[in-house]
Coordinates of N, CA and C in Angstrom, one line a residue:
M6 N -90.6 399.1 96.1 CA -89.9 399.7 95.0 C -90.6 399.4 93.7
K7 N -90.9 400.3 92.9 CA -91.6 400.1 91.7 C -90.6 399.4 90.6
R8 N -91.1 398.3 90.0 CA -90.3 397.6 89.0 C -91.2 397.3 87.8
K9 N -90.6 397.4 86.6 CA -91.4 397.1 85.4 C -91.6 395.6 85.2
I10 N -92.8 395.3 84.6 CA -93.1 393.9 84.2 C -92.4 393.6 82.9
V11 N -91.6 392.6 82.9 CA -90.8 392.2 81.6 C -91.3 390.9 81.0
G12 N -92.1 390.2 81.7 CA -92.6 388.9 81.2 C -93.5 388.2 82.2
Y13 N -93.9 387.0 81.9 CA -94.8 386.2 82.8 C -94.5 384.8 82.7
H14 N -94.8 384.1 83.7 CA -94.8 382.6 83.7 C -95.9 382.1 84.7
I15 N -96.1 380.8 84.5 CA -97.1 380.1 85.4 C -96.4 379.3 86.5
D16 N -96.8 379.5 87.7 CA -96.1 378.8 88.8 C -96.7 377.3 88.9
A17 N -96.2 376.6 89.9 CA -96.5 375.2 90.1 C -98.0 375.0 90.4
D18 N -98.7 376.1 90.9 CA -100.1 376.0 91.2 C -101.0 376.6 90.1
S19 N -100.4 376.8 88.9 CA -101.1 377.3 87.8 C -101.6 378.7 87.9
H20 N -100.8 379.5 88.7 CA -101.1 381.0 88.8 C -100.1 381.8 88.0
W21 N -100.6 382.9 87.5 CA -99.7 383.7 86.7 C -98.8 384.5 87.6
V22 N -97.5 384.6 87.2 CA -96.5 385.4 88.0 C -95.9 386.4 87.0
A23 N -95.9 387.7 87.4 CA -95.3 388.7 86.6 C -93.8 388.7 86.9
E24 N -93.0 388.6 85.8 CA -91.5 388.7 86.0 C -91.1 390.1 86.0
L25 N -90.5 390.6 87.0 CA -90.1 392.0 87.1 C -88.7 392.2 86.7
E26 N -88.3 393.5 86.3 CA -87.0 393.8 85.8 C -85.9 393.5 86.7
C27 N -86.2 393.4 88.0 CA -85.2 393.2 89.0 C -84.9 391.7 89.2
G28 N -85.7 390.9 88.5 CA -85.4 389.4 88.6 C -86.4 388.7 89.5
H29 N -87.2 389.5 90.3 CA -88.1 388.9 91.2 C -89.4 388.7 90.5
G30 N -90.3 387.9 91.1 CA -91.6 387.7 90.5 C -92.7 388.1 91.5
Q31 N -93.9 388.4 90.9 CA -95.1 388.8 91.7 C -96.3 388.2 91.1
H32 N -97.1 387.5 91.9 CA -98.3 386.9 91.5 C -99.3 388.0 91.0
V33 N -99.9 387.7 89.9 CA -100.9 388.6 89.3 C -102.2 387.8 89.1
R34 N -103.0 387.7 90.1 CA -104.2 386.8 90.0 C -105.4 387.6 89.7
H35 N -106.3 387.0 88.9 CA -107.7 387.6 88.8 C -108.5 386.8 89.8
D36 N -108.8 387.4 90.9 CA -109.5 386.7 92.0 C -110.6 387.5 92.6
P37 N -111.7 387.7 91.8 CA -112.7 388.6 92.3 C -113.4 388.0 93.5
P38 N -113.8 388.8 94.5 CA -113.9 390.3 94.4 C -112.7 391.0 95.0
W39 N -111.7 390.2 95.4 CA -110.5 390.8 96.1 C -109.6 391.4 95.0
R40 N -109.3 390.8 93.9 CA -108.5 391.3 92.9 C -109.2 391.2 91.6
E41 N -109.3 392.4 90.9 CA -110.0 392.4 89.6 C -108.9 392.6 88.6
R42 N -108.4 391.6 88.0 CA -107.4 391.6 87.0 C -107.8 390.7 85.8
P43 N -108.9 391.0 85.1 CA -109.3 390.1 84.0 C -108.2 390.1 82.9
W44 N -107.4 391.0 82.8 CA -106.3 391.1 81.7 C -105.4 389.9 81.9
V45 N -105.3 389.3 83.1 CA -104.3 388.2 83.3 C -104.7 387.0 82.5
R46 N -106.0 386.8 82.2 CA -106.5 385.6 81.6 C -106.2 385.4 80.2
T47 N -105.8 386.4 79.5 CA -105.4 386.3 78.1 C -104.0 386.7 77.8
G48 N -103.4 386.1 76.8 CA -102.1 386.6 76.3 C -102.0 388.0 75.9
E49 N -103.1 388.4 75.2 CA -103.2 389.8 74.8 C -103.3 390.8 76.0
G50 N -104.0 390.4 77.0 CA -104.2 391.2 78.2 C -102.8 391.3 78.9
R51 N -102.1 390.2 79.1 CA -100.8 390.2 79.8 C -99.9 391.1 79.0
A52 N -99.8 390.9 77.7 CA -98.9 391.7 76.9 C -99.2 393.2 77.0
S53 N -100.4 393.5 77.2 CA -100.8 395.0 77.3 C -100.2 395.6 78.6
R54 N -99.8 394.7 79.5 CA -99.3 395.2 80.8 C -97.8 395.2 80.9
L55 N -97.1 394.7 79.9 CA -95.7 394.7 79.9 C -95.2 396.2 80.0
G56 N -94.2 396.4 80.8 CA -93.7 397.7 81.1 C -94.4 398.5 82.2
Q57 N -95.6 397.9 82.6 CA -96.3 398.6 83.8 C -95.5 398.3 85.0
E58 N -95.5 399.2 86.0 CA -94.7 399.0 87.2 C -95.6 398.4 88.3
L59 N -95.0 397.5 89.0 CA -95.6 396.9 90.2 C -94.6 397.1 91.4
S60 N -95.1 397.1 92.6 CA -94.3 397.2 93.8 C -93.6 395.9 94.0
C61 N -92.3 395.9 94.1 CA -91.6 394.6 94.4 C -91.3 394.5 95.9
V62 N -92.0 393.6 96.6 CA -91.8 393.5 98.0 C -90.4 393.0 98.4
R63 N -89.8 392.2 97.6 CA -88.5 391.7 97.9 C -87.4 392.8 97.8
C64 N -87.6 393.7 96.8 CA -86.6 394.8 96.7 C -86.8 395.8 97.8
D65 N -88.1 396.0 98.3 CA -88.4 396.8 99.4 C -87.7 396.3 100.7
E66 N -87.8 395.0 100.9 CA -87.2 394.3 102.0 C -85.7 394.4 102.0
F67 N -85.1 394.2 100.8 CA -83.6 394.3 100.7 C -83.2 395.8 101.0
A68 N -83.9 396.7 100.5 CA -83.6 398.2 100.7 C -83.7 398.5 102.2
R69 N -84.7 397.9 102.9 CA -84.9 398.2 104.3 C -83.7 397.6 105.1
K70 N -83.3 396.4 104.7 CA -82.1 395.7 105.4 C -80.8 396.5 105.2
V71 N -80.6 397.0 104.0 CA -79.4 397.8 103.7 C -79.5 399.1 104.5
A72 N -80.6 399.7 104.5 CA -80.7 401.0 105.3 C -80.4 400.7 106.8
E73 N -81.0 399.7 107.3 CA -80.7 399.3 108.7 C -79.2 399.1 109.0
A74 N -78.6 398.4 108.1 CA -77.2 398.1 108.2 C -76.3 399.3 108.1
V75 N -76.7 400.2 107.2 CA -76.0 401.5 107.1 C -76.1 402.4 108.3
I76 N -77.3 402.4 108.9 CA -77.6 403.2 110.1 C -76.8 402.6 111.3
K77 N -76.8 401.3 111.4 CA -76.0 400.6 112.4 C -74.5 401.0 112.3
E78 N -74.0 400.9 111.1 CA -72.6 401.1 110.9 C -72.2 402.6 111.2
C79 N -73.1 403.5 110.8 CA -72.9 404.9 111.0 C -72.9 405.2 112.5
R80 N -73.8 404.6 113.3 CA -73.9 404.8 114.7 C -72.6 404.4 115.4
Q81 N -72.1 403.2 115.0 CA -70.9 402.6 115.6 C -69.7 403.5 115.2
S82 N -69.6 404.0 114.0 CA -68.5 404.8 113.6 C -68.5 406.1 114.4
L83 N -69.7 406.8 114.5 CA -69.8 408.0 115.2 C -69.4 407.9 116.7
V84 N -70.0 406.8 117.4 CA -69.7 406.6 118.8 C -68.2 406.4 119.0
A85 N -67.6 405.5 118.2 CA -66.2 405.1 118.3 C -65.3 406.4 118.1
A86 N -65.6 407.1 117.0 CA -64.8 408.3 116.7 C -64.9 409.4 117.8
Y87 N -66.2 409.6 118.3 CA -66.4 410.5 119.4 C -65.6 410.2 120.6
E88 N -65.7 408.9 121.0 CA -65.0 408.4 122.2 C -63.5 408.5 122.0
D89 N -63.0 408.1 120.9 CA -61.5 408.2 120.6 C -61.1 409.7 120.7
A90 N -61.9 410.6 120.1 CA -61.5 412.0 120.1 C -61.5 412.5 121.6
G91 N -62.4 412.0 122.4 CA -62.5 412.4 123.8 C -61.2 412.0 124.5
T92 N -60.7 410.8 124.2 CA -59.5 410.3 124.9 C -58.3 411.1 124.5
S93 N -58.4 411.7 123.3 CA -57.3 412.6 122.8 C -57.3 414.0 123.5
G94 N -58.4 414.3 124.3 CA -58.5 415.5 125.0 C -59.2 416.6 124.2
L95 N -59.9 416.3 123.1 CA -60.5 417.3 122.4 C -61.8 417.8 123.1
C96 N -62.2 419.0 122.8 CA -63.4 419.6 123.4 C -64.6 418.9 122.7
A97 N -65.8 419.1 123.3 CA -67.0 418.4 122.7 C -67.3 418.8 121.3
K98 N -67.1 420.1 120.9 CA -67.4 420.6 119.6 C -66.4 419.9 118.6
R99 N -65.2 419.9 118.9 CA -64.2 419.2 118.0 C -64.4 417.7 118.0
R100 N -64.9 417.1 119.1 CA -65.1 415.6 119.1 C -66.2 415.3 118.1
W101 N -67.3 416.2 118.0 CA -68.4 416.0 117.1 C -67.9 416.1 115.6
E102 N -67.0 417.1 115.4 CA -66.4 417.3 114.1 C -65.7 416.1 113.6
V103 N -64.9 415.5 114.5 CA -64.1 414.3 114.2 C -65.1 413.1 114.0
A104 N -66.1 413.0 114.8 CA -67.1 411.9 114.7 C -67.8 412.0 113.3
L105 N -68.3 413.2 113.0 CA -68.9 413.3 111.7 C -68.0 413.1 110.5
G106 N -66.8 413.5 110.7 CA -65.8 413.2 109.6 C -65.5 411.7 109.4
S107 N -65.8 410.9 110.5 CA -65.5 409.5 110.4 C -66.5 408.8 109.4
L108 N -67.6 409.4 109.2 CA -68.7 408.8 108.3 C -68.1 408.7 106.9
G109 N -67.2 409.5 106.5 CA -66.7 409.4 105.1 C -65.8 408.2 104.9
A110 N -65.3 407.6 106.0 CA -64.5 406.5 105.9 C -65.2 405.1 105.9
I111 N -66.5 405.2 106.0 CA -67.3 404.0 106.0 C -67.3 403.3 104.6
N112 N -67.1 402.0 104.6 CA -67.0 401.3 103.3 C -68.4 400.8 103.0
L113 N -69.2 401.5 102.2 CA -70.6 401.1 101.9 C -70.7 399.8 101.1
S114 N -69.7 399.5 100.3 CA -69.6 398.3 99.5 C -69.6 397.1 100.4
K115 N -68.9 397.2 101.5 CA -68.8 396.1 102.5 C -70.2 395.8 103.1
I116 N -70.9 396.9 103.4 CA -72.2 396.8 104.1 C -73.2 396.2 103.2
I117 N -73.2 396.6 101.9 CA -74.2 396.2 101.0 C -74.0 394.7 100.6
S118 N -72.8 394.2 100.5 CA -72.6 392.9 100.0 C -72.9 391.8 101.0

């Protein structure tokens, strides 16, 4: 997930860390030939990158976990509603309508927290 750089700090190993708008940090090293970031070495260079977006691995991981939890909850809701509708004697088409309708009752706030 792209997040803007809002500041910088130095970690315990004396490496620069970009502070992202989400509250997470990401190392921004000048480590040639793997990483060419000479702008990291000066205050002026770092300031020039404020507002630039970086991919936040932690936000990506959180989003993936939320998506997996939502999918799991949806599957459980669909299966339970479909089976319950079947025990009520509904035809297959109506069972699917009931199952799909059950998705609206899922409490997403509970899943995300």
